[in-house]
PDB file of C-alpha atoms and ligand atoms in Angstrom:
ATOM      1  CA  MET A   1      -2.120  26.593 -39.017  1.00 76.00           C
ATOM      2  CA  SER A   2       1.472  27.337 -40.078  1.00 87.00           C
ATOM      3  CA  ALA A   3       4.434  25.380 -39.043  1.00 91.00           C
ATOM      4  CA  ALA A   4       5.514  28.365 -36.936  1.00 94.00           C
ATOM      5  CA  GLU A   5       2.410  28.346 -35.177  1.00 92.00           C
ATOM      6  CA  ALA A   6       2.530  24.764 -34.407  1.00 93.00           C
ATOM      7  CA  ALA A   7       5.958  25.164 -33.134  1.00 95.00           C
ATOM      8  CA  ARG A   8       4.914  28.061 -30.838  1.00 95.00           C
ATOM      9  CA  LEU A   9       2.099  25.800 -29.586  1.00 95.00           C
ATOM     10  CA  GLN A  10       4.565  23.099 -28.739  1.00 95.00           C
ATOM     11  CA  THR A  11       6.742  25.452 -26.774  1.00 96.00           C
ATOM     12  CA  LEU A  12       3.721  26.729 -24.905  1.00 97.00           C
ATOM     13  CA  LEU A  13       2.515  23.402 -24.010  1.00 96.00           C
ATOM     14  CA  THR A  14       5.951  22.474 -22.711  1.00 96.00           C
ATOM     15  CA  ALA A  15       6.231  25.584 -20.483  1.00 97.00           C
ATOM     16  CA  LEU A  16       2.864  24.670 -19.088  1.00 96.00           C
ATOM     17  CA  ARG A  17       3.798  21.066 -18.530  1.00 95.00           C
ATOM     18  CA  LEU A  18       0.766  19.513 -20.430  1.00 96.00           C
ATOM     19  CA  PRO A  19       2.499  16.551 -22.106  1.00 95.00           C
ATOM     20  CA  THR A  20      -0.834  14.794 -23.071  1.00 96.00           C
ATOM     21  CA  ILE A  21      -2.180  17.833 -24.814  1.00 97.00           C
ATOM     22  CA  LYS A  22       1.130  18.409 -26.365  1.00 96.00           C
ATOM     23  CA  ARG A  23       1.143  14.849 -27.875  1.00 96.00           C
ATOM     24  CA  LEU A  24      -2.689  14.806 -28.857  1.00 96.00           C
ATOM     25  CA  TRP A  25      -3.681  18.438 -29.906  1.00 96.00           C
ATOM     26  CA  GLY A  26      -2.785  17.793 -33.538  1.00 94.00           C
ATOM     27  CA  ASP A  27      -5.290  14.936 -34.117  1.00 95.00           C
ATOM     28  CA  ILE A  28      -7.938  16.365 -31.683  1.00 96.00           C
ATOM     29  CA  ALA A  29      -7.883  19.976 -33.444  1.00 95.00           C
ATOM     30  CA  GLU A  30      -8.147  18.206 -36.801  1.00 95.00           C
ATOM     31  CA  GLN A  31     -11.010  16.118 -35.677  1.00 97.00           C
ATOM     32  CA  SER A  32     -12.596  19.211 -34.334  1.00 97.00           C
ATOM     33  CA  ASP A  33     -12.014  21.040 -37.654  1.00 96.00           C
ATOM     34  CA  ARG A  34     -13.500  18.343 -39.447  1.00 97.00           C
ATOM     35  CA  GLU A  35     -16.531  17.880 -37.212  1.00 97.00           C
ATOM     36  CA  GLY A  36     -17.181  21.715 -36.825  1.00 97.00           C
ATOM     37  CA  TRP A  37     -16.986  21.321 -32.946  1.00 97.00           C
ATOM     38  CA  PRO A  38     -17.465  24.705 -30.988  1.00 97.00           C
ATOM     39  CA  ALA A  39     -14.497  26.095 -29.435  1.00 96.00           C
ATOM     40  CA  VAL A  40     -15.646  25.175 -25.903  1.00 97.00           C
ATOM     41  CA  ARG A  41     -15.983  21.540 -26.908  1.00 97.00           C
ATOM     42  CA  LEU A  42     -12.385  21.463 -28.126  1.00 97.00           C
ATOM     43  CA  LEU A  43     -11.074  22.990 -24.976  1.00 97.00           C
ATOM     44  CA  ALA A  44     -12.853  20.723 -22.791  1.00 97.00           C
ATOM     45  CA  ALA A  45     -11.753  17.642 -24.821  1.00 97.00           C
ATOM     46  CA  LEU A  46      -8.169  18.550 -24.542  1.00 97.00           C
ATOM     47  CA  LEU A  47      -8.250  19.503 -21.102  1.00 97.00           C
ATOM     48  CA  GLU A  48      -9.877  16.247 -19.945  1.00 97.00           C
ATOM     49  CA  LEU A  49      -7.393  14.246 -21.713  1.00 97.00           C
ATOM     50  CA  GLU A  50      -4.690  15.926 -19.679  1.00 97.00           C
ATOM     51  CA  VAL A  51      -6.503  15.591 -16.243  1.00 96.00           C
ATOM     52  CA  ALA A  52      -7.123  11.934 -16.975  1.00 95.00           C
ATOM     53  CA  ASP A  53      -3.566  11.149 -18.133  1.00 95.00           C
ATOM     54  CA  ARG A  54      -2.189  13.237 -14.950  1.00 94.00           C
ATOM     55  CA  GLU A  55      -4.205  10.884 -12.654  1.00 93.00           C
ATOM     56  CA  GLN A  56      -2.901   7.944 -14.336  1.00 93.00           C
ATOM     57  CA  ARG A  57       0.797   9.207 -14.124  1.00 94.00           C
ATOM     58  CA  ARG A  58       0.029   9.818 -10.405  1.00 94.00           C
ATOM     59  CA  ILE A  59      -1.143   6.739  -9.646  1.00 96.00           C
ATOM     60  CA  ALA A  60       1.737   5.104 -11.505  1.00 96.00           C
ATOM     61  CA  ARG A  61       4.127   6.989  -9.572  1.00 97.00           C
ATOM     62  CA  HIS A  62       2.475   6.208  -6.322  1.00 97.00           C
ATOM     63  CA  LEU A  63       2.599   2.498  -7.093  1.00 97.00           C
ATOM     64  CA  ASP A  64       6.246   2.742  -7.906  1.00 97.00           C
ATOM     65  CA  GLN A  65       6.919   4.458  -4.571  1.00 97.00           C
ATOM     66  CA  ALA A  66       4.776   1.916  -2.535  1.00 98.00           C
ATOM     67  CA  LYS A  67       7.312  -0.632  -3.102  1.00 98.00           C
ATOM     68  CA  LEU A  68       4.751  -3.560  -3.017  1.00 97.00           C
ATOM     69  CA  PRO A  69       5.622  -7.043  -3.673  1.00 96.00           C
ATOM     70  CA  VAL A  70       4.796  -7.715  -7.310  1.00 92.00           C
ATOM     71  CA  GLY A  71       1.677  -9.774  -8.241  1.00 89.00           C
ATOM     72  CA  LYS A  72      -0.378  -9.822  -5.232  1.00 94.00           C
ATOM     73  CA  ARG A  73      -3.670  -8.760  -5.963  1.00 94.00           C
ATOM     74  CA  LEU A  74      -7.233  -8.908  -4.211  1.00 95.00           C
ATOM     75  CA  SER A  75      -8.647 -10.425  -7.581  1.00 94.00           C
ATOM     76  CA  GLU A  76      -6.006 -13.431  -7.050  1.00 94.00           C
ATOM     77  CA  PHE A  77      -6.765 -13.771  -3.368  1.00 95.00           C
ATOM     78  CA  ASP A  78      -9.083 -16.799  -2.725  1.00 94.00           C
ATOM     79  CA  PHE A  79     -11.329 -15.687   0.136  1.00 94.00           C
ATOM     80  CA  LYS A  80     -12.866 -18.984   0.618  1.00 93.00           C
ATOM     81  CA  ALA A  81      -9.700 -20.335   1.875  1.00 92.00           C
ATOM     82  CA  ILE A  82      -9.866 -17.967   4.894  1.00 92.00           C
ATOM     83  CA  PRO A  83     -13.521 -17.812   6.196  1.00 91.00           C
ATOM     84  CA  MET A  84     -12.868 -15.236   8.982  1.00 91.00           C
ATOM     85  CA  VAL A  85     -11.837 -12.485   6.408  1.00 94.00           C
ATOM     86  CA  SER A  86     -14.920 -11.393   4.275  1.00 93.00           C
ATOM     87  CA  ALA A  87     -14.186 -10.254   0.617  1.00 94.00           C
ATOM     88  CA  ALA A  88     -16.964  -7.520   1.406  1.00 94.00           C
ATOM     89  CA  HIS A  89     -14.969  -6.212   4.352  1.00 94.00           C
ATOM     90  CA  VAL A  90     -11.764  -6.009   2.559  1.00 95.00           C
ATOM     91  CA  GLU A  91     -13.548  -4.548  -0.240  1.00 94.00           C
ATOM     92  CA  ALA A  92     -14.970  -1.780   2.002  1.00 94.00           C
ATOM     93  CA  LEU A  93     -11.362  -1.096   3.569  1.00 96.00           C
ATOM     94  CA  SER A  94      -9.848  -1.006  -0.057  1.00 95.00           C
ATOM     95  CA  SER A  95     -12.047   2.223  -0.515  1.00 92.00           C
ATOM     96  CA  GLY A  96      -9.980   3.893   2.197  1.00 87.00           C
ATOM     97  CA  ASP A  97     -12.176   6.780   3.272  1.00 80.00           C
ATOM     98  CA  ARG A  98     -13.186   6.655   6.892  1.00 91.00           C
ATOM     99  CA  TRP A  99     -10.461   4.474   8.264  1.00 95.00           C
ATOM    100  CA  LEU A 100      -7.367   6.210   6.792  1.00 96.00           C
ATOM    101  CA  ALA A 101      -8.778   9.710   7.296  1.00 94.00           C
ATOM    102  CA  ALA A 102      -9.071   8.687  11.154  1.00 94.00           C
ATOM    103  CA  GLY A 103      -5.624   6.977  11.320  1.00 95.00           C
ATOM    104  CA  GLN A 104      -7.134   3.638  12.266  1.00 96.00           C
ATOM    105  CA  ASN A 105      -5.081   0.532  11.942  1.00 96.00           C
ATOM    106  CA  LEU A 106      -5.207  -2.974  10.520  1.00 97.00           C
ATOM    107  CA  LEU A 107      -3.717  -6.034  12.202  1.00 95.00           C
ATOM    108  CA  PHE A 108      -3.320  -9.273  10.582  1.00 95.00           C
ATOM    109  CA  PHE A 109      -2.283 -12.305  12.654  1.00 93.00           C
ATOM    110  CA  GLY A 110      -1.759 -15.659  11.826  1.00 92.00           C
ATOM    111  CA  PRO A 111       0.814 -18.563  11.141  1.00 92.00           C
ATOM    112  CA  PRO A 112       3.089 -18.627   8.127  1.00 92.00           C
ATOM    113  CA  GLY A 113       1.624 -19.037   4.675  1.00 92.00           C
ATOM    114  CA  VAL A 114      -2.081 -18.123   5.478  1.00 94.00           C
ATOM    115  CA  GLY A 115      -1.865 -15.102   3.146  1.00 95.00           C
ATOM    116  CA  LYS A 116      -1.150 -12.072   5.385  1.00 96.00           C
ATOM    117  CA  THR A 117       1.544 -10.640   3.212  1.00 97.00           C
ATOM    118  CA  HIS A 118      -0.623 -11.325   0.019  1.00 97.00           C
ATOM    119  CA  LEU A 119      -3.725  -9.799   1.560  1.00 97.00           C
ATOM    120  CA  ALA A 120      -1.753  -6.739   3.144  1.00 98.00           C
ATOM    121  CA  ALA A 121       0.030  -6.079  -0.482  1.00 98.00           C
ATOM    122  CA  ALA A 122      -3.155  -6.401  -2.445  1.00 97.00           C
ATOM    123  CA  LEU A 123      -4.945  -4.024  -0.102  1.00 97.00           C
ATOM    124  CA  GLY A 124      -2.074  -1.644  -0.511  1.00 97.00           C
ATOM    125  CA  ARG A 125      -2.414  -1.843  -4.079  1.00 97.00           C
ATOM    126  CA  ALA A 126      -5.918  -1.176  -4.263  1.00 97.00           C
ATOM    127  CA  LEU A 127      -5.822   1.762  -2.206  1.00 97.00           C
ATOM    128  CA  VAL A 128      -3.004   3.494  -4.134  1.00 96.00           C
ATOM    129  CA  GLU A 129      -5.250   2.566  -7.201  1.00 94.00           C
ATOM    130  CA  ASN A 130      -8.131   4.588  -5.453  1.00 94.00           C
ATOM    131  CA  GLY A 131      -5.901   7.565  -4.634  1.00 93.00           C
ATOM    132  CA  TYR A 132      -4.106   6.927  -1.600  1.00 96.00           C
ATOM    133  CA  ARG A 133      -0.241   6.615  -0.905  1.00 97.00           C
ATOM    134  CA  VAL A 134       0.953   3.421   0.730  1.00 98.00           C
ATOM    135  CA  LEU A 135       4.396   2.274   1.669  1.00 98.00           C
ATOM    136  CA  PHE A 136       5.129  -1.394   2.087  1.00 98.00           C
ATOM    137  CA  SER A 137       8.191  -2.461   3.840  1.00 97.00           C
ATOM    138  CA  ARG A 138       9.340  -5.546   5.804  1.00 95.00           C
ATOM    139  CA  THR A 139       9.327  -4.552   9.546  1.00 91.00           C
ATOM    140  CA  THR A 140      13.131  -5.315   9.852  1.00 89.00           C
ATOM    141  CA  ASP A 141      13.910  -2.995   6.738  1.00 93.00           C
ATOM    142  CA  MET A 142      11.770  -0.051   8.378  1.00 94.00           C
ATOM    143  CA  VAL A 143      13.323  -0.542  11.716  1.00 90.00           C
ATOM    144  CA  GLN A 144      16.708  -0.468   9.998  1.00 90.00           C
ATOM    145  CA  ARG A 145      15.802   2.574   8.027  1.00 94.00           C
ATOM    146  CA  LEU A 146      14.681   4.289  11.221  1.00 93.00           C
ATOM    147  CA  GLN A 147      17.562   3.210  13.294  1.00 91.00           C
ATOM    148  CA  SER A 148      19.983   4.718  10.726  1.00 93.00           C
ATOM    149  CA  ALA A 149      18.094   8.078  10.532  1.00 94.00           C
ATOM    150  CA  ARG A 150      18.557   8.261  14.165  1.00 92.00           C
ATOM    151  CA  GLN A 151      22.158   7.708  14.026  1.00 91.00           C
ATOM    152  CA  GLU A 152      22.423  10.441  11.593  1.00 94.00           C
ATOM    153  CA  LEU A 153      20.061  12.659  13.831  1.00 93.00           C
ATOM    154  CA  ASN A 154      17.722  12.407  10.941  1.00 94.00           C
ATOM    155  CA  LEU A 155      14.786  10.597  12.483  1.00 93.00           C
ATOM    156  CA  PRO A 156      12.388  13.517  12.913  1.00 94.00           C
ATOM    157  CA  ASN A 157      12.801  14.200   9.226  1.00 96.00           C
ATOM    158  CA  LEU A 158      12.246  10.681   8.348  1.00 96.00           C
ATOM    159  CA  LEU A 159       9.136  10.468  10.338  1.00 95.00           C
ATOM    160  CA  GLU A 160       7.776  13.624   8.609  1.00 95.00           C
ATOM    161  CA  LYS A 161       8.663  11.981   5.246  1.00 96.00           C
ATOM    162  CA  LEU A 162       6.682   8.767   6.027  1.00 97.00           C
ATOM    163  CA  ASP A 163       3.917  10.917   7.269  1.00 96.00           C
ATOM    164  CA  ARG A 164       3.108  11.612   3.675  1.00 96.00           C
ATOM    165  CA  PHE A 165       2.067   7.979   3.319  1.00 98.00           C
ATOM    166  CA  ASP A 166      -1.656   7.438   4.243  1.00 97.00           C
ATOM    167  CA  LEU A 167      -0.696   3.868   5.029  1.00 98.00           C
ATOM    168  CA  LEU A 168       2.366   2.120   6.163  1.00 98.00           C
ATOM    169  CA  ILE A 169       2.403  -1.594   5.781  1.00 98.00           C
ATOM    170  CA  LEU A 170       4.892  -3.372   8.247  1.00 96.00           C
ATOM    171  CA  ASP A 171       5.068  -6.957   7.218  1.00 96.00           C
ATOM    172  CA  ASP A 172       6.326  -9.425   9.764  1.00 92.00           C
ATOM    173  CA  LEU A 173       6.809  -7.628  12.980  1.00 88.00           C
ATOM    174  CA  SER A 174       7.536 -10.771  14.843  1.00 75.00           C
ATOM    175  CA  TYR A 175      10.950 -10.881  12.970  1.00 66.00           C
ATOM    176  CA  VAL A 176      12.263  -7.668  14.777  1.00 67.00           C
ATOM    177  CA  GLU A 177      14.962  -8.692  16.936  1.00 65.00           C
ATOM    178  CA  LYS A 178      14.841  -7.793  20.342  1.00 60.00           C
ATOM    179  CA  ASP A 179      17.340  -4.958  20.892  1.00 63.00           C
ATOM    180  CA  GLN A 180      17.047  -1.925  23.091  1.00 59.00           C
ATOM    181  CA  ALA A 181      17.664   0.775  20.525  1.00 62.00           C
ATOM    182  CA  GLU A 182      16.238  -0.903  17.404  1.00 65.00           C
ATOM    183  CA  THR A 183      12.823  -1.603  18.938  1.00 70.00           C
ATOM    184  CA  SER A 184      12.298   1.909  20.457  1.00 86.00           C
ATOM    185  CA  VAL A 185      12.361   3.510  16.851  1.00 90.00           C
ATOM    186  CA  LEU A 186       9.745   1.177  16.058  1.00 90.00           C
ATOM    187  CA  PHE A 187       7.818   2.613  19.156  1.00 91.00           C
ATOM    188  CA  GLU A 188       8.537   6.087  18.059  1.00 92.00           C
ATOM    189  CA  LEU A 189       7.076   5.360  14.574  1.00 95.00           C
ATOM    190  CA  ILE A 190       3.853   3.931  16.325  1.00 94.00           C
ATOM    191  CA  SER A 191       3.608   6.816  18.683  1.00 94.00           C
ATOM    192  CA  THR A 192       4.044   9.295  16.095  1.00 94.00           C
ATOM    193  CA  ARG A 193       1.355   7.830  14.000  1.00 95.00           C
ATOM    194  CA  TYR A 194      -1.113   7.102  16.836  1.00 93.00           C
ATOM    195  CA  GLU A 195      -4.699   8.714  15.804  1.00 92.00           C
ATOM    196  CA  ARG A 196      -3.444  10.419  12.712  1.00 94.00           C
ATOM    197  CA  ARG A 197      -1.878   7.988  10.098  1.00 96.00           C
ATOM    198  CA  SER A 198      -2.745   4.408   9.678  1.00 97.00           C
ATOM    199  CA  LEU A 199      -0.709   1.421  10.050  1.00 97.00           C
ATOM    200  CA  LEU A 200      -1.151  -2.264   8.760  1.00 98.00           C
ATOM    201  CA  ILE A 201       0.954  -4.638  10.841  1.00 96.00           C
ATOM    202  CA  THR A 202       1.415  -8.283   9.928  1.00 95.00           C
ATOM    203  CA  ALA A 203       2.705 -10.682  12.570  1.00 93.00           C
ATOM    204  CA  ASN A 204       2.832 -14.373  13.210  1.00 89.00           C
ATOM    205  CA  GLN A 205       2.085 -14.044  17.001  1.00 80.00           C
ATOM    206  CA  PRO A 206      -0.762 -12.178  18.739  1.00 79.00           C
ATOM    207  CA  PHE A 207       0.270  -9.845  21.392  1.00 78.00           C
ATOM    208  CA  GLY A 208       1.050 -12.621  24.025  1.00 73.00           C
ATOM    209  CA  GLU A 209       4.502 -12.716  22.263  1.00 76.00           C
ATOM    210  CA  TRP A 210       5.220  -8.986  21.818  1.00 79.00           C
ATOM    211  CA  ASN A 211       7.260  -8.535  24.968  1.00 78.00           C
ATOM    212  CA  ARG A 212       9.862 -10.258  22.627  1.00 76.00           C
ATOM    213  CA  VAL A 213       9.574  -7.422  20.132  1.00 78.00           C
ATOM    214  CA  PHE A 214       9.654  -4.323  22.263  1.00 81.00           C
ATOM    215  CA  PRO A 215      12.625  -3.727  24.810  1.00 79.00           C
ATOM    216  CA  ASP A 216      10.410  -3.797  28.009  1.00 83.00           C
ATOM    217  CA  PRO A 217       6.896  -4.775  29.398  1.00 85.00           C
ATOM    218  CA  ALA A 218       6.148  -1.177  29.854  1.00 88.00           C
ATOM    219  CA  MET A 219       6.885  -0.138  26.159  1.00 87.00           C
ATOM    220  CA  THR A 220       5.236  -3.358  24.789  1.00 87.00           C
ATOM    221  CA  ILE A 221       2.083  -2.430  26.727  1.00 90.00           C
ATOM    222  CA  ALA A 222       2.006   1.030  25.509  1.00 91.00           C
ATOM    223  CA  ALA A 223       2.696   0.173  21.897  1.00 89.00           C
ATOM    224  CA  ILE A 224       0.045  -2.442  21.853  1.00 91.00           C
ATOM    225  CA  ASP A 225      -2.526   0.003  23.499  1.00 90.00           C
ATOM    226  CA  ARG A 226      -1.917   2.591  20.711  1.00 91.00           C
ATOM    227  CA  LEU A 227      -1.869   0.074  18.043  1.00 90.00           C
ATOM    228  CA  VAL A 228      -5.353  -1.604  19.079  1.00 89.00           C
ATOM    229  CA  HIS A 229      -7.105   1.578  20.168  1.00 89.00           C
ATOM    230  CA  HIS A 230      -8.575   2.158  16.704  1.00 89.00           C
ATOM    231  CA  ALA A 231      -8.010  -1.167  15.041  1.00 92.00           C
ATOM    232  CA  THR A 232      -9.426  -3.859  13.109  1.00 93.00           C
ATOM    233  CA  ILE A 233      -7.962  -7.213  13.613  1.00 94.00           C
ATOM    234  CA  PHE A 234      -7.998 -10.147  11.444  1.00 94.00           C
ATOM    235  CA  GLU A 235      -7.187 -13.332  13.276  1.00 93.00           C
ATOM    236  CA  MET A 236      -6.265 -15.579  10.318  1.00 92.00           C
ATOM    237  CA  ASN A 237      -5.986 -18.958  11.754  1.00 87.00           C
ATOM    238  CA  VAL A 238      -6.132 -21.310   8.979  1.00 85.00           C
ATOM    239  CA  GLU A 239      -3.886 -23.816   7.680  1.00 84.00           C
ATOM    240  CA  SER A 240      -0.962 -22.529   5.379  1.00 86.00           C
ATOM    241  CA  TYR A 241      -2.316 -21.919   1.812  1.00 83.00           C
ATOM    242  CA  ARG A 242       0.931 -23.293   0.335  1.00 80.00           C
ATOM    243  CA  ARG A 243       0.640 -26.523   2.442  1.00 81.00           C
ATOM    244  CA  ARG A 244      -2.880 -26.894   1.300  1.00 81.00           C
ATOM    245  CA  GLN A 245      -2.182 -26.414  -2.024  1.00 81.00           C
ATOM    246  CA  ALA A 246       0.697 -29.064  -2.029  1.00 82.00           C
ATOM    247  CA  VAL A 247      -1.695 -31.658  -0.327  1.00 82.00           C
ATOM    248  CA  GLU A 248      -4.307 -30.857  -3.070  1.00 79.00           C
ATOM    249  CA  THR A 249      -1.882 -31.262  -6.095  1.00 80.00           C
ATOM    250  CA  ASN A 250      -0.721 -34.464  -4.231  1.00 81.00           C
ATOM    251  CA  LYS A 251      -4.136 -35.878  -3.888  1.00 78.00           C
ATOM    252  CA  ARG A 252      -4.837 -35.213  -7.444  1.00 78.00           C
ATOM    253  CA  SER A 253      -1.909 -36.666  -8.964  1.00 77.00           C
ATOM    254  CA  ARG A 254      -2.135 -39.730  -6.719  1.00 75.00           C
ATOM    255  CA  GLY A 255      -6.076 -40.037  -7.798  1.00 69.00           C
ATOM    256  CA  LYS A 256      -4.929 -40.125 -11.281  1.00 64.00           C
ATOM    257  CA  GLN A 257      -2.085 -42.707 -10.671  1.00 64.00           C
ATOM    258  CA  GLU A 258      -4.848 -44.967  -8.889  1.00 57.00           C
ATOM    259  CA  GLY A 259      -7.517 -44.105 -11.352  1.00 50.00           C
TER     260      GLY A 259
HETATM  261  P1  ADP B 301       2.132 -15.077   5.096  1.00 57.05           P
HETATM  262  O1  ADP B 301       2.469 -13.835   4.751  1.00 57.05           O
HETATM  263  O2  ADP B 301       0.802 -15.184   5.963  1.00 57.05           O
HETATM  264  O3  ADP B 301       3.211 -16.134   5.502  1.00 57.05           O
HETATM  265  P2  ADP B 301       1.866 -15.143   2.202  1.00 57.05           P
HETATM  266  O4  ADP B 301       1.058 -13.946   2.032  1.00 57.05           O
HETATM  267  O5  ADP B 301       3.273 -15.027   2.047  1.00 57.05           O
HETATM  268  O6  ADP B 301       1.495 -15.832   3.736  1.00 57.05           O
HETATM  269  O7  ADP B 301       1.092 -16.518   1.396  1.00 57.05           O
HETATM  270  C1  ADP B 301       1.873 -17.573   0.884  1.00 57.05           C
HETATM  271  C2  ADP B 301       1.610 -17.937  -0.395  1.00 57.05           C
HETATM  272  O8  ADP B 301       0.278 -18.380  -0.605  1.00 57.05           O
HETATM  273  C3  ADP B 301       1.778 -16.685  -1.348  1.00 57.05           C
HETATM  274  O9  ADP B 301       2.290 -16.978  -2.628  1.00 57.05           O
HETATM  275  C4  ADP B 301       0.311 -16.202  -1.421  1.00 57.05           C
HETATM  276  O10 ADP B 301       0.263 -15.567  -2.564  1.00 57.05           O
HETATM  277  C5  ADP B 301      -0.233 -17.368  -1.497  1.00 57.05           C
HETATM  278  N1  ADP B 301      -1.723 -17.377  -0.579  1.00 57.05           N
HETATM  279  C6  ADP B 301      -1.858 -17.340   0.565  1.00 57.05           C
HETATM  280  N2  ADP B 301      -3.328 -17.214   0.982  1.00 57.05           N
HETATM  281  C7  ADP B 301      -3.865 -17.302  -0.145  1.00 57.05           C
HETATM  282  C8  ADP B 301      -5.114 -17.120  -0.548  1.00 57.05           C
HETATM  283  N3  ADP B 301      -6.308 -16.877   0.381  1.00 57.05           N
HETATM  284  N4  ADP B 301      -5.477 -17.095  -2.026  1.00 57.05           N
HETATM  285  C9  ADP B 301      -4.463 -17.069  -2.812  1.00 57.05           C
HETATM  286  N5  ADP B 301      -3.399 -17.115  -2.552  1.00 57.05           N
HETATM  287  C10 ADP B 301      -2.992 -17.417  -1.412  1.00 57.05           C
HETATM  288 MG1   MG B 302       4.237 -12.830   5.216  1.00 57.05          MG
END
C-alpha cells in the first residue's frame, strides 16, 4: 500500500468516525497479509474491534454522566453485615431488565451508616456497566435543580432530560426541607416517572415521617402511593457499619494490649 493510499484510508475512517479501526488497521492488515486471511475475516476482525470499543466508550460516558460516588462497588459491600438484604437479590436487580423496563422502584430505609448510599451507588454502577443509564444525586441537589428549572419555566424540559435515565437515585430523601414550593417539584418528578421510569430512594425514616417531607398530607399520601405501588423495599435496620467497625478495631487493639 502506498503512503497516499494509507492517508486516504485515514481520511475515510475519520469521516466515518471509526477511531478504533483508524488506530488499529495497520497492524491488523499486516497480520492479515502475513497469515493470508480471507477478506471477510479481516473485515469482521476490524468491525468487531470497533464495536467492542464503542461499547466501552459508551459505558465510560454513562459512568461519567451517572455522577456516582467514587469507590462504592458491590464487590466491596459486605452482605453479611446486613442479613435482610441478600446478595443474590441485589445481583438479580443489577441485571436490570424487568424492573427497569416496568418502571419499578427501589426504596432503602434505615438509620445512618448502614450502607444505604453505598448499596445504591454500587447497584447504580453495576447497572451502568450492564448498559443502563443511571443518575445519582442527593435529594436536596435534585430538588434544587428542579426548583431552579421551574423558576426559569424550564421544568418540563428538565423532566424530559431526566427521562433518558433508566434509573434516578435520590439519596437521603429525609433531608429535604419542608417547603411548599420545593417539595412539590419532587412530587412532580415522582408523578412523571410513575409506572414508566424507575426511582431508587434512600431515606432514614420510613413513611411515618414523610409528612415532614411533602407540603401537605394529601400530597404525602399520593407520593407514597405512587412510590410503593411497584416497589421493592429494603428495611436496613442494623447497627451502623462504621460504628461496628470502630468497635471491632477497638476490641482488637484492646485485645492486643491485654494479650
Ligand atoms: P448510609 O447511607 O446508610 O448512611 P453509607 O452507605 O454512607 O451509609 O455507609 C457508611 C460507610 O460504611 C461507607 O463508607 C460505606 O462504604 C460503609 N459501609 C456501610 N455498610 C457497608 C457494608 N455492608 N459493607 C461494606 N461497607 C459498608
Ligand atoms: Mg447515605
